[in-house]
Short mmCIF file of C-alpha atoms and ligand atoms in Angstrom, two decimals:
data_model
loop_
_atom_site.label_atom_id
_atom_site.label_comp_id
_atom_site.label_asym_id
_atom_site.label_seq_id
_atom_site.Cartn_x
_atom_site.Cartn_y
_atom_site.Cartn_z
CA UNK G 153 5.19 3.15 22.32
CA UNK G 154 2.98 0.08 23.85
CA UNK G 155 -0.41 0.44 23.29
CA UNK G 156 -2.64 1.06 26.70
CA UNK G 157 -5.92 0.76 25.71
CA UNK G 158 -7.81 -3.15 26.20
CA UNK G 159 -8.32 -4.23 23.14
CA UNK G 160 -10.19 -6.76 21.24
CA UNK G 161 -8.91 -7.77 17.39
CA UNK G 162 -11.85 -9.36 15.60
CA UNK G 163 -10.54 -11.28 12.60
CA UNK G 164 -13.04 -11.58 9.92
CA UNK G 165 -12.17 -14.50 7.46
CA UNK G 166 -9.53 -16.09 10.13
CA UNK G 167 -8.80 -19.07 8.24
CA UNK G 168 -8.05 -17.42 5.00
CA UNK G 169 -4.27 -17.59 3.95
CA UNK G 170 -3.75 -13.85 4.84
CA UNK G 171 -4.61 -14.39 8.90
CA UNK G 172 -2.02 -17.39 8.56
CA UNK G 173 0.67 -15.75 6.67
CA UNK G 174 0.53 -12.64 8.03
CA UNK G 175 -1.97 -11.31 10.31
CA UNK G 176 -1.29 -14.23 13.59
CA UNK G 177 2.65 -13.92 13.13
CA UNK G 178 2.61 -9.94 13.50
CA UNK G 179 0.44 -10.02 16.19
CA UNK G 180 3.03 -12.36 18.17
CA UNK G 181 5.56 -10.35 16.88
CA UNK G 182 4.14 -7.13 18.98
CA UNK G 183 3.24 -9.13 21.79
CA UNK G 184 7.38 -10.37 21.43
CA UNK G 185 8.07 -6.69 21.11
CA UNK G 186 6.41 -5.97 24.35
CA UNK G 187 3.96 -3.26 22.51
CA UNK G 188 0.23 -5.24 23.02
CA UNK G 189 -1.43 -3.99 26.12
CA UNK G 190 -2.33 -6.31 28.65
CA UNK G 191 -5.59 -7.02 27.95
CA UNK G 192 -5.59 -8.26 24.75
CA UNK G 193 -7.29 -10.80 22.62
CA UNK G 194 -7.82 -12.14 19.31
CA UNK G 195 -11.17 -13.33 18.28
CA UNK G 196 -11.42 -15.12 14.87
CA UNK G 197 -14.92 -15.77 13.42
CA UNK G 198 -15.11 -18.46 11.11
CA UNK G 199 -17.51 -20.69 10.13
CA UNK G 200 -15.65 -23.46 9.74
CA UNK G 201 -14.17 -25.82 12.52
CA UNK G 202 -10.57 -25.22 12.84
CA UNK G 203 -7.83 -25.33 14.97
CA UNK G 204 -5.81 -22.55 15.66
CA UNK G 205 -3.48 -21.30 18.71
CA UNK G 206 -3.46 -17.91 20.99
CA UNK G 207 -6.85 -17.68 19.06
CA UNK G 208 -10.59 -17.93 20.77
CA UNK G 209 -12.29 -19.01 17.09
CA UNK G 210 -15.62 -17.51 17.40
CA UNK G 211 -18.97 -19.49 15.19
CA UNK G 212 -21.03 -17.66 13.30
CA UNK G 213 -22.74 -17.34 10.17
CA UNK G 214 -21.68 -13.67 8.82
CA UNK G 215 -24.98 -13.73 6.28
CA UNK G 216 -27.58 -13.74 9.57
CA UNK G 217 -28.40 -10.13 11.24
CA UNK G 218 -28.80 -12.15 14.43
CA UNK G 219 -25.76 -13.47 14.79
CA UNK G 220 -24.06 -10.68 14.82
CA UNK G 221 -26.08 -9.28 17.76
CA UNK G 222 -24.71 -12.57 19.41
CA UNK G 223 -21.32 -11.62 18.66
CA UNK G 224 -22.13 -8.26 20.59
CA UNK G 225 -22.97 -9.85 23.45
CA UNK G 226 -20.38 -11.87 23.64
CA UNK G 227 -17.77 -8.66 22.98
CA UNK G 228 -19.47 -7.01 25.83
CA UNK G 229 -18.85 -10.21 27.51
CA UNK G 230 -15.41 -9.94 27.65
CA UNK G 231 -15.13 -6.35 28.03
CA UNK G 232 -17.28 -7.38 31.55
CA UNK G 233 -14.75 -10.35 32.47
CA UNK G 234 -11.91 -7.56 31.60
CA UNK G 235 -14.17 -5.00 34.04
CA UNK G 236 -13.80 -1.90 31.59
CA UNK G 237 -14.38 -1.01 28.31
CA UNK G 238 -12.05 -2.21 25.34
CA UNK G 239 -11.22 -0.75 21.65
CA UNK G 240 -12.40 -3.16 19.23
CA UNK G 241 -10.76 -3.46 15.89
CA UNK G 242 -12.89 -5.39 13.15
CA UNK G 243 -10.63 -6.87 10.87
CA UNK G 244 -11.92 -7.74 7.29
CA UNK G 245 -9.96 -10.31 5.42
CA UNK G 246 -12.53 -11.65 3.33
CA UNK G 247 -12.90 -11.49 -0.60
CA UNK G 248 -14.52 -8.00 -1.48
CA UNK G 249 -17.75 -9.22 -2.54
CA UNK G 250 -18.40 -10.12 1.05
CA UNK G 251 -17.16 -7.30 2.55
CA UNK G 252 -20.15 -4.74 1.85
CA UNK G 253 -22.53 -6.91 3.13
CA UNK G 254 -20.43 -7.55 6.76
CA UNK G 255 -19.60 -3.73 6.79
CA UNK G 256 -23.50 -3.94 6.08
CA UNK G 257 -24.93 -5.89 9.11
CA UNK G 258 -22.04 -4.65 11.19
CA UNK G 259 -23.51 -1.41 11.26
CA UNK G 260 -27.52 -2.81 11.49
CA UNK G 261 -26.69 -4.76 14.71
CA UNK G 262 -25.54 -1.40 16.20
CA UNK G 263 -21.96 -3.07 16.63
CA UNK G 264 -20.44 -0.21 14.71
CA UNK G 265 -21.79 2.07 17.07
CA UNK G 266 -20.18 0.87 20.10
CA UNK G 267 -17.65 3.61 21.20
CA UNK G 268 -14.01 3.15 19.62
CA UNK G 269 -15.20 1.14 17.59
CA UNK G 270 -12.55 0.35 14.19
CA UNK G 271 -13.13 -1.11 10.70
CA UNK G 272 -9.83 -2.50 9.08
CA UNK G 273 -10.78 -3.38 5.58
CA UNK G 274 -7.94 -4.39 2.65
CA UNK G 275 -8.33 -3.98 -0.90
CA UNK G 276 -9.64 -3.70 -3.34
CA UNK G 277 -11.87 -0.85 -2.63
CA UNK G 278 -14.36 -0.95 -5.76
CA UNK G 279 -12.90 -2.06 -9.45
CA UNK G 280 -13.77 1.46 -11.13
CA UNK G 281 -14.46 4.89 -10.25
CA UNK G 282 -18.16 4.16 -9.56
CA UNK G 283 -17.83 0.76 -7.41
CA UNK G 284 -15.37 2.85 -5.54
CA UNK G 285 -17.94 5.87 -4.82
CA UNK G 286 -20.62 3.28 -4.11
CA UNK G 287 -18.60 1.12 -1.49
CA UNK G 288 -17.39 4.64 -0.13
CA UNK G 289 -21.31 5.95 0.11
CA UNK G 290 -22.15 2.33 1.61
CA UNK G 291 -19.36 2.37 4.50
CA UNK G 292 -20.07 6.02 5.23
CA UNK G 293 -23.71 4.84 6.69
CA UNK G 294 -22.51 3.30 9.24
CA UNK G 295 -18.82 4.33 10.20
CA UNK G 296 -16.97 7.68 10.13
CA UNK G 297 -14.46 8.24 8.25
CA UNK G 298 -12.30 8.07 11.42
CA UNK G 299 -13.12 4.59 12.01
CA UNK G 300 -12.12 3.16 8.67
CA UNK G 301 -8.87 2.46 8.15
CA UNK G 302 -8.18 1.32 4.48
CA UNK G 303 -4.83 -0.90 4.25
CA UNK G 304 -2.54 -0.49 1.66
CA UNK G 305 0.78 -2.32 3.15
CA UNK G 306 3.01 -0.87 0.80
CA UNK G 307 3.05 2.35 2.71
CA UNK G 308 3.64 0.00 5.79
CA UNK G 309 6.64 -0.97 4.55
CA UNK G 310 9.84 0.59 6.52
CA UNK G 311 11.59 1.52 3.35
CA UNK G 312 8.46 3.24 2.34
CA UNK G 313 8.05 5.40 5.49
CA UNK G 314 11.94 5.63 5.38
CA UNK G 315 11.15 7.61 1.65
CA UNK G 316 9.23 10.11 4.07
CA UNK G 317 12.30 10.40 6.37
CA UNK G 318 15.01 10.16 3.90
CA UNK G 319 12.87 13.25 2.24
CA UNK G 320 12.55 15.22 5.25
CA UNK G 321 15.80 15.02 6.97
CA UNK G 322 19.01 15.08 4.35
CA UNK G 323 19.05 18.80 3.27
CA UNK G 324 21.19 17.90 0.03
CA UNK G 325 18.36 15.28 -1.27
CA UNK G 326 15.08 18.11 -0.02
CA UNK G 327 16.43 21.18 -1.84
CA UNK G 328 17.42 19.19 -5.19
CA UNK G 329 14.04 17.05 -5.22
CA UNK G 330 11.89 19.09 -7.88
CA UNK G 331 12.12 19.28 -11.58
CA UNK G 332 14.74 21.90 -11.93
CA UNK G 333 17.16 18.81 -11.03
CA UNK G 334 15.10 15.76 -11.59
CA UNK G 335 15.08 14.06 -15.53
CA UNK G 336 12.28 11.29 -14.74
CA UNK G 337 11.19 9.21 -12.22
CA UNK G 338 10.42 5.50 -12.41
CA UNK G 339 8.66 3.38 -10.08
CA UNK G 340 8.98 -0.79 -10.97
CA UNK G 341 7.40 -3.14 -9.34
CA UNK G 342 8.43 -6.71 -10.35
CA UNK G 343 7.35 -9.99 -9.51
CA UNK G 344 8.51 -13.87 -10.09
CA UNK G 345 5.56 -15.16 -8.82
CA UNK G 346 2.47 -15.36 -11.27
CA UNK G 347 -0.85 -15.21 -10.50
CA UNK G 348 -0.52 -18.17 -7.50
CA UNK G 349 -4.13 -20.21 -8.06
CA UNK G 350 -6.32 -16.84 -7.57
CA UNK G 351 -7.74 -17.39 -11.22
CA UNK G 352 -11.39 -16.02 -10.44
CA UNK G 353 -9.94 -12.86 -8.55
CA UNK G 354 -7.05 -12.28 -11.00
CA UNK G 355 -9.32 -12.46 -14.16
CA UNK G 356 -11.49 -9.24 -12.42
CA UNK G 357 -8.69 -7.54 -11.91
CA UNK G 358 -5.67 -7.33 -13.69
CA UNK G 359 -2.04 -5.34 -13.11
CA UNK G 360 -3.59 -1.91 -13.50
CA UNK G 361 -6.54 -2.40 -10.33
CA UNK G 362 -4.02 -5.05 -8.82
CA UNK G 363 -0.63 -3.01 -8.05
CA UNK G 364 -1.20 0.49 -9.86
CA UNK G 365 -4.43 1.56 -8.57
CA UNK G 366 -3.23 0.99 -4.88
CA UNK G 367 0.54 0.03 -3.91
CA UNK G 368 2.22 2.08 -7.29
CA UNK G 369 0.62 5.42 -7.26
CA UNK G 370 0.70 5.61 -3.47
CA UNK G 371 4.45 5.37 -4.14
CA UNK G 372 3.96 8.12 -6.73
CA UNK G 373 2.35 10.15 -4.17
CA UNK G 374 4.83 9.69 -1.65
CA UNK G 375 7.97 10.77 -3.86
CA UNK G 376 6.18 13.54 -5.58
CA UNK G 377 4.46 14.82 -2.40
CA UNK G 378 5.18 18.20 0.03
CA UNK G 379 6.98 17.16 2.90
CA UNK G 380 4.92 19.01 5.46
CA UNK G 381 7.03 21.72 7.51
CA UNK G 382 8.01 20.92 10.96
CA UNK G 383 9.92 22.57 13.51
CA UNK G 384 11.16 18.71 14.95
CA UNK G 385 12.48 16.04 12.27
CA UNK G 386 9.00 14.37 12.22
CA UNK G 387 10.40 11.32 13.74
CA UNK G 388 10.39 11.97 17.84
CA UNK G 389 9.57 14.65 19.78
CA UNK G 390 11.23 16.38 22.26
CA UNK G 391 9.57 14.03 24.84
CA UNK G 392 11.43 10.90 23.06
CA UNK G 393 7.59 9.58 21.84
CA UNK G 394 6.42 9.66 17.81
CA UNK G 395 5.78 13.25 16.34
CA UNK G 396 2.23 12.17 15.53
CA UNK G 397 1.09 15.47 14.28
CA UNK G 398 3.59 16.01 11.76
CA UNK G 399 2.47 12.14 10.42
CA UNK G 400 -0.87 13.12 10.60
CA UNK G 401 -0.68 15.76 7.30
CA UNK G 402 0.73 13.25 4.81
CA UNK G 403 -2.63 11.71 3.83
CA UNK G 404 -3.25 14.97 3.04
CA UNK G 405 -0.32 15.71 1.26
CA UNK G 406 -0.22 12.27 -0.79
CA UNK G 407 -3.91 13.22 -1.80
CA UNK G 408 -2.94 16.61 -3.38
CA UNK G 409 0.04 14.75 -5.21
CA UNK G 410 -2.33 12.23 -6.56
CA UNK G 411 -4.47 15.03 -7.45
CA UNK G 412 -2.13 16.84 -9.73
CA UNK G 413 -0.98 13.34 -11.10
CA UNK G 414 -2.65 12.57 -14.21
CA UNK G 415 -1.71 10.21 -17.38
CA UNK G 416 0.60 11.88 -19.68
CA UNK G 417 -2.06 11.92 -22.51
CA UNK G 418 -5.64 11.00 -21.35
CA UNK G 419 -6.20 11.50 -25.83
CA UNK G 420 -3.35 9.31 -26.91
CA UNK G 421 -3.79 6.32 -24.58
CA UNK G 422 -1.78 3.74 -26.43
CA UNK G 423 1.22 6.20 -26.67
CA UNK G 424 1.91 6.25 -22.56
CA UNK G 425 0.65 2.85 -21.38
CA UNK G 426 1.47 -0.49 -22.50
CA UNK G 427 0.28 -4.03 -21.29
CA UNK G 428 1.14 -7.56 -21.75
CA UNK G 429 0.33 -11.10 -20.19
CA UNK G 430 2.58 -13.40 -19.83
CA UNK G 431 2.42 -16.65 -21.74
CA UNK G 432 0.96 -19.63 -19.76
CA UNK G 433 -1.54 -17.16 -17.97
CA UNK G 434 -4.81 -18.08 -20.52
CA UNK G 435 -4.48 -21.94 -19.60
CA UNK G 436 -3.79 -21.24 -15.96
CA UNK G 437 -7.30 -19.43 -16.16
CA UNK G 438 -8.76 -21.54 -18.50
CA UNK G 439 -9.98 -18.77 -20.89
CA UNK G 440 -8.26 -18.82 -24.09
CA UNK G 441 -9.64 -15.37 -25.25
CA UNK G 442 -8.43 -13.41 -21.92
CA UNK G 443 -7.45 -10.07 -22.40
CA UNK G 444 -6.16 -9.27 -19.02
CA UNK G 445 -3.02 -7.92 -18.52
CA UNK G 446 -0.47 -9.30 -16.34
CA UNK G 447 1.76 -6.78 -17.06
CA UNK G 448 1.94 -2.85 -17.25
CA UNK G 449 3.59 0.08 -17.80
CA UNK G 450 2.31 3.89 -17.69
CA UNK G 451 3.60 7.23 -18.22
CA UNK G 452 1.89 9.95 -16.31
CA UNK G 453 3.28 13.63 -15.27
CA UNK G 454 2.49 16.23 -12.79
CA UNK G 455 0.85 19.70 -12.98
CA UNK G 456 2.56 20.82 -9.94
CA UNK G 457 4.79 23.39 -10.44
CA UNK G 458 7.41 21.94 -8.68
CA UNK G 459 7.12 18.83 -11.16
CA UNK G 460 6.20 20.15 -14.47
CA UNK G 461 7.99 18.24 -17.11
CA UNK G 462 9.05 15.40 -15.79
CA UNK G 463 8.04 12.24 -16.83
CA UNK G 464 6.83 9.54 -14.48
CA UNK G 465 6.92 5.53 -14.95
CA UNK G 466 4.76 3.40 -13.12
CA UNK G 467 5.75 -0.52 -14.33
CA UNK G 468 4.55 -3.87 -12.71
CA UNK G 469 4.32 -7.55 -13.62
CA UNK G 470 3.95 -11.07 -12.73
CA UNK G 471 5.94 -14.03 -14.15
CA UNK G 472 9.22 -11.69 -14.48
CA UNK G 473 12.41 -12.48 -13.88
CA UNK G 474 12.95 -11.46 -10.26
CA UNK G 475 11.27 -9.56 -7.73
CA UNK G 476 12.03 -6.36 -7.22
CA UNK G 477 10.18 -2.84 -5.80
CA UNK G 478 12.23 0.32 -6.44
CA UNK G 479 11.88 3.82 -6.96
CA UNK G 480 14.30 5.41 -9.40
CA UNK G 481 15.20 9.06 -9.49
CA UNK G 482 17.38 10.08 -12.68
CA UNK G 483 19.19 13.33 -11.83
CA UNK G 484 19.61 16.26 -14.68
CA UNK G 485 22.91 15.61 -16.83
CA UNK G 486 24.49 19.12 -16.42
CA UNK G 487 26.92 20.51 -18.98
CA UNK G 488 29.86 19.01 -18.24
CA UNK G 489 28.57 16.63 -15.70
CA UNK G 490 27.20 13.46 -15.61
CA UNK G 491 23.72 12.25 -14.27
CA UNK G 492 23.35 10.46 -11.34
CA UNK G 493 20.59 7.89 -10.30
CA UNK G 494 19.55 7.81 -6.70
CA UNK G 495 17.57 3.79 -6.15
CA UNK G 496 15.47 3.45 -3.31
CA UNK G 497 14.96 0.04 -2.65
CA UNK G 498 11.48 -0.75 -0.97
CA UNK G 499 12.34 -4.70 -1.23
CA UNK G 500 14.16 -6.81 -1.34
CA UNK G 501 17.44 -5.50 0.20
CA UNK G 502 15.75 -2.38 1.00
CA UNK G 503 18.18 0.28 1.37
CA UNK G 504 19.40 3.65 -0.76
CA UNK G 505 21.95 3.82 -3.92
CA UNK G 506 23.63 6.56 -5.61
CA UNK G 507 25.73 5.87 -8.61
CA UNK G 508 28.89 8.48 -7.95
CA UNK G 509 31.02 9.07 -10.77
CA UNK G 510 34.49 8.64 -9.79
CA UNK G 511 38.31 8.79 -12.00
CA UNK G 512 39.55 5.45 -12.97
CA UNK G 513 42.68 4.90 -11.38
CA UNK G 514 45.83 5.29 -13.95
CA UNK G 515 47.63 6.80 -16.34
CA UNK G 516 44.41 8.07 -17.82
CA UNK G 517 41.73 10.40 -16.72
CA UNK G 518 39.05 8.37 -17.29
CA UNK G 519 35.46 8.44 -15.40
CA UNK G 520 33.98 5.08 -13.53
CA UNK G 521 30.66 4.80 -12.21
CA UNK G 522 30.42 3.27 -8.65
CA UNK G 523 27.57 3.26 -6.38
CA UNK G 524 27.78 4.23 -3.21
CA UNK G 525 25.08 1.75 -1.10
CA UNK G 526 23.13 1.72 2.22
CA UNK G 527 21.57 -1.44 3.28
CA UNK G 528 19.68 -1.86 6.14
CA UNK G 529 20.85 -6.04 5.96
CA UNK G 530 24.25 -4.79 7.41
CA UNK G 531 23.08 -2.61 10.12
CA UNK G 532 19.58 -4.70 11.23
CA UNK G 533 19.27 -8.31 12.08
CA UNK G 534 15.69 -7.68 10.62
CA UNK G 535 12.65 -5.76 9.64
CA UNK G 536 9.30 -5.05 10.80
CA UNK G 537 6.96 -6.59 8.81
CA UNK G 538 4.57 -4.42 7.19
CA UNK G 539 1.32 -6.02 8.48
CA UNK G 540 2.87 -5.08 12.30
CA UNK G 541 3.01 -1.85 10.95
CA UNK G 542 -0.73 -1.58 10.21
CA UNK G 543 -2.11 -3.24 13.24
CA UNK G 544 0.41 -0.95 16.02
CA UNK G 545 -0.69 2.07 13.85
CA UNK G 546 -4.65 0.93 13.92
CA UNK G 547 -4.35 0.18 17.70
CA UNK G 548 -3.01 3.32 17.83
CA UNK G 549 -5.49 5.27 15.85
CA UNK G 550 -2.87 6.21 13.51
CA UNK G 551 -4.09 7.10 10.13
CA UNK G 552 -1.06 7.97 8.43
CA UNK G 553 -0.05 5.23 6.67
CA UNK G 554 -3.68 4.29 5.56
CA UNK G 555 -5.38 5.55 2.29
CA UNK G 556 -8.03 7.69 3.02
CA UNK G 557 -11.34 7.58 0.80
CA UNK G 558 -10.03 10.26 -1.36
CA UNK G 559 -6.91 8.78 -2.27
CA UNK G 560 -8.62 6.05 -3.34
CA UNK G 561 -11.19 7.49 -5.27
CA UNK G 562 -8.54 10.01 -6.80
CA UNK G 563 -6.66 6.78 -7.86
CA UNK G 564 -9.41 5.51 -9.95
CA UNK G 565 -10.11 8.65 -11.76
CA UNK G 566 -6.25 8.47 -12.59
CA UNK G 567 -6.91 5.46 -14.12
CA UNK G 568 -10.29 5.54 -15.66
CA UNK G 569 -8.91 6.63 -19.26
CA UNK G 570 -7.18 3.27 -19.81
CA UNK G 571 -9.92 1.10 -18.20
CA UNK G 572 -12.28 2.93 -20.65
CA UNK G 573 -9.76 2.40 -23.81
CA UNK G 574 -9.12 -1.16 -22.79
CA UNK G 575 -12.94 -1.55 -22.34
CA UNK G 576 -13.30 -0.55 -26.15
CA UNK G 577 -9.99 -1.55 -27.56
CA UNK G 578 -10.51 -5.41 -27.42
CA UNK G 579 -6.90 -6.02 -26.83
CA UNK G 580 -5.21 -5.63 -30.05
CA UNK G 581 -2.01 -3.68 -27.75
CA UNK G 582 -1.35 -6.49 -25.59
CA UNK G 583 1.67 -8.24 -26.18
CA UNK G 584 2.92 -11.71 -24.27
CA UNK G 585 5.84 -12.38 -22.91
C1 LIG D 850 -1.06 -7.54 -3.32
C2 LIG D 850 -1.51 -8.02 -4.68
O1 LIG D 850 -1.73 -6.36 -2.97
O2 LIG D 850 0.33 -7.30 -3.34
C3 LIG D 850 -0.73 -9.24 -5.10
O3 LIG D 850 -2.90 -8.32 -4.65
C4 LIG D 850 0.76 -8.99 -5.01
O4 LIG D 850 -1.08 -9.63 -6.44
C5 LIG D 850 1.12 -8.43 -3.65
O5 LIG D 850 1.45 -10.21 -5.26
C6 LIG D 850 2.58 -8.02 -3.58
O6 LIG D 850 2.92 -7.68 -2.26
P1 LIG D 850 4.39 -7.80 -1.75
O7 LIG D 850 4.38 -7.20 -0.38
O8 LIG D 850 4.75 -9.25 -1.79
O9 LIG D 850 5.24 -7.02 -2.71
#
């Protein structure tokens, strides 16, 4: 659906590597898809002198009140040249540190103010429970709630709003998705990369505040969360357009998953999480005592009833041998029957596997295991990339697929009993690899 309203994308940090890799190509990717409205523009502030196309780079030093009021002026500017008023997002890609002061002046100049008025921020949103609660406290002065929209683009992804769908709309997969018929569920997120140059950010943050804290227990949330009733298949409505009520309750629901999700034993730390670091990472960051993990893996389980008893596996790491994001359901072994595993894959291929078991042909009556596979490669020249995702949905004043401040402060408290062990612990459990 194209959006109608003028608007004005303010890119905060524009010549960071995020803005080039993936914030200018999915904005000409909706303007390709026909979506942007026709008054549309992208300013990027900077304070550097660069060159950059289909962008007007704006000046300005982001530590001076003042120049921020100039920035207002010259937003009402346009919104004069464009003769009526325009929705302006405020995109933050700057290191976190910098953030709360922007967020900070953005609200003193009275530019947060200004009717439809957005903040885009990405993470990390705090590195603890506290931080988080601070930052929260700090943004809440001078936006609402509706204006922030937090990004986590893992729940951009299509294959992660497809888990939504796929949960919603096959009847077989909806009435067998609880713990009568589920073993386990594992989540994996694997990387080849390592830690790519970002020693001074890595060394703050580690696996755990990296990918679990955010991308992996969002996941959680979305396999382990109600599927809100609906009368249409939450996809269109009966006008043809996006069913944006029914969208609307899953922050809600993800929230109360994460807030029955807790770590299998909060006592016995070191028996449901283990960490390592892989093996060149202390002379990459030049600290030879570095405890931080690079890679980790966590049980947790659910007090819902609908999930009592079944473990969960949250697993990510850098340096591995491929990457990889799937979720992994493990189906009951019956008597008499086999298990099956369904596979969603969020990336790469990103599709849906069942293993079937099937009879071997010959003489014998022997059992194979096959999987049956749908990849959306063979039906799709391409995907959307998530970052389109999050600016259509922003435009659109879509929060669905954005964490909402209590999803993220739910997701620290999750958390908090193995930042406190590894606090005390010293880092006798990790292991390299
Ligand atoms: C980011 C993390 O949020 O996600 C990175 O900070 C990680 O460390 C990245 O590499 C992975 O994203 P994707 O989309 O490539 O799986």
């Amino acid at each position: 659906m194209k959006i109608s309203k003028p608007t004005i994308l303010v890119i905060v940090g524009i010549s960071g590597d995020l803005s080039k890799r993936k914030l200018l190509p999915a904005t000409d990717e909706i303007f390709r898809a026909g979506e942007l409205p026709e008054k549309f523009k992208v300013i990027g502030v900077t304070r550097r002198d660069i060159a950059m196309q289909g962008v007007e780079l704006y000046k300005m030093d982001l530590e001076i009140l003042e120049e921020y009021k100039k920035l207002a002026r010259h937003l009402d500017s346009v919104e004069k040249d464009w003769g009526t008023p325009a929705q302006r997002l405020f995109y933050l890609s700057v290191p976190p540190q910098v953030s709360q002061s922007i967020v900070r002046q953005l609200g003193q100049s009275g530019l947060a103010k200004v009717p439809d008025t957005k903040l885009l921020l990405e993470k990390p949103f705090g590195f603890d429970l506290q931080s988080a609660k601070d930052l929260i406290d700090d943004i809440n002065k001078y936006f609402t709630e509706e204006q922030v929209y937090r990004i986590d683009h893992y729940l951009a992804k299509e294959m992660t709003q497809n888990l939504i769908i796929f949960r919603q709309s096959n009847s077989l997969f909806k009435r067998t998705w609880n713990k009568d018929f589920i073993e386990r569920i594992e989540i994996v997120a694997s990387e080849q990369i390592g830690i790519e140059g970002r020693a001074t950010f890595y060394e703050q943050t580690g696996a755990l505040r990296d990918l679990v804290q955010s991308h992996l227990l969002q996941l959680a949330a979305l396999t382990l969360m109600k599927i809100p009733p609906s009368v249409s298949n939450g996809v269109v409505d009966s006008n043809g357009g996006a069913d944006n009520s029914w969208w609307k309750n899953i922050p809600d629901e993800r929230l109360r998953a994460l807030e029955q999700l807790h770590l299998l034993s909060e006592e016995k730390i070191i028996d449901c999480v283990k960490r390592g670091q892989y093996k060149n990472y202390r002379e990459e960051v030049k600290n030879p005592q570095s405890t931080v993990e690079t890679f980790v893996s966590l049980q947790l389980e659910s007090g819902s009833p609908d999930w009592q008893g079944v473990p969960i596996t949250l697993t990510t790491g850098k340096a591995l041998d491929k990457k990889m994001t799937e979720i992994r359901i493990f189906y009951k072994k019956a008597e008499h029957h086999e298990s099956n595993q369904l596979t969603l894959r969020i990336q790469p291929k990103e599709g849906i596997e069942i293993c079937l078991w099937t009879k071997k042909p010959g003489y014998d009556r022997t059992l194979e295991k096959h999987p049956l596979n749908f990849s959306y490669e063979d039906h799709y020249a391409s995907l959307p990339e998530a970052y389109e995702r999050v600016l259509v949905d922003a435009m659109h004043s879509d929060h669905s697929l954005f964490t909402s401040s209590g999803e993220v402060l739910r997701s620290w408290e999750i958390i908090a009993p193995i930042q406190e062990f590894w606090k005390k612990g010293g880092g006798s459990d990790l292991t390299f690899y």
